[in-house]
């Protein structure tokens, strides 16, 4: 994100690009419009959900591994 910050010669203040559509916007804003901020929110929620699913899979794998190692250890 920092890499998107540009400075032009001639007194034009810092500006950044909208994270969604890439349009140049004022440096104190993150998105050019309500639509883009809504879109960003949707993407964020989706990625949060996906990382939660990965976390669940990881936990299940750990439990399986634990149960497997317990049952393997019990055998003579
Ligand atoms: Zn935008």
Coordinates of C-alpha atoms and ligand atoms in Angstrom, one line a residue:
X1 CA 0.0 0.0 0.0
X2 CA 2.9 2.3 0.9
X3 CA 4.3 1.6 -2.6
X4 CA 1.2 3.2 -4.1
X5 CA 1.9 6.5 -2.6
X6 CA 3.2 8.9 -5.2
X7 CA 4.5 12.4 -5.1
X8 CA 4.4 14.6 -8.2
X9 CA 6.6 17.7 -8.8
X10 CA 4.7 21.0 -8.8
X11 CA 3.1 21.1 -5.5
X12 CA 0.6 18.4 -6.0
X13 CA 0.0 16.8 -2.6
X14 CA 0.5 13.1 -1.9
X15 CA -2.2 11.0 -3.3
X16 CA -3.0 7.3 -3.2
X17 CA -5.0 5.0 -5.4
X18 CA -8.3 3.5 -4.5
X19 CA -7.5 0.0 -3.3
X20 CA -10.4 -1.4 -5.3
X21 CA -10.5 0.4 -8.7
X22 CA -7.1 2.1 -8.7
X23 CA -8.4 5.6 -9.3
X24 CA -6.3 8.4 -7.7
X25 CA -7.8 9.7 -4.5
X26 CA -6.9 12.1 -1.7
X27 CA -4.2 10.7 0.6
X28 CA -6.5 10.7 3.6
X29 CA -9.0 8.4 2.0
X30 CA -8.8 4.7 1.3
X31 CA -11.4 4.3 -1.4
X32 CA -12.9 6.6 -4.0
X33 CA -16.5 5.9 -3.2
X34 CA -18.9 4.2 -1.0
X35 CA -19.2 1.5 -3.5
X36 CA -15.5 0.7 -3.4
X37 CA -15.4 0.7 0.4
X38 CA -18.4 -1.7 0.5
X39 CA -16.6 -3.9 -2.0
X40 CA -13.5 -3.8 0.2
X41 CA -15.5 -4.8 3.2
X42 CA -17.0 -7.7 1.3
X43 CA -13.5 -8.9 0.2
X44 CA -12.3 -8.5 3.8
X45 CA -15.1 -10.5 5.2
X46 CA -14.7 -13.2 2.6
X47 CA -11.0 -13.6 3.3
X48 CA -11.7 -13.7 7.0
X49 CA -14.2 -16.5 6.4
X50 CA -11.6 -18.4 4.3
X51 CA -8.9 -18.0 6.9
X52 CA -11.3 -19.3 9.5
X53 CA -12.0 -22.4 7.4
X54 CA -8.2 -23.0 7.0
X55 CA -7.8 -22.7 10.7
X56 CA -10.6 -25.2 11.3
X57 CA -9.0 -27.7 8.9
X58 CA -5.7 -27.2 10.6
X59 CA -7.2 -27.8 14.0
X60 CA -9.0 -30.9 12.8
X61 CA -5.8 -32.2 11.3
X62 CA -4.0 -31.6 14.6
X63 CA -6.7 -33.5 16.5
X64 CA -6.6 -36.4 14.0
X65 CA -2.8 -36.5 14.3
X66 CA -3.0 -36.4 18.1
X67 CA -5.6 -39.2 18.2
X68 CA -3.7 -41.2 15.7
X69 CA -0.4 -40.9 17.7
X70 CA -2.3 -41.9 20.9
X71 CA -3.8 -45.0 19.3
X72 CA -0.5 -45.9 17.6
X73 CA 1.3 -45.6 20.9
X74 CA -1.1 -47.9 22.7
X75 CA -0.4 -50.8 20.3
X76 CA 2.2 -53.3 21.4
Ligands
LIG1 ZN1 -12.6 3.0 -6.2

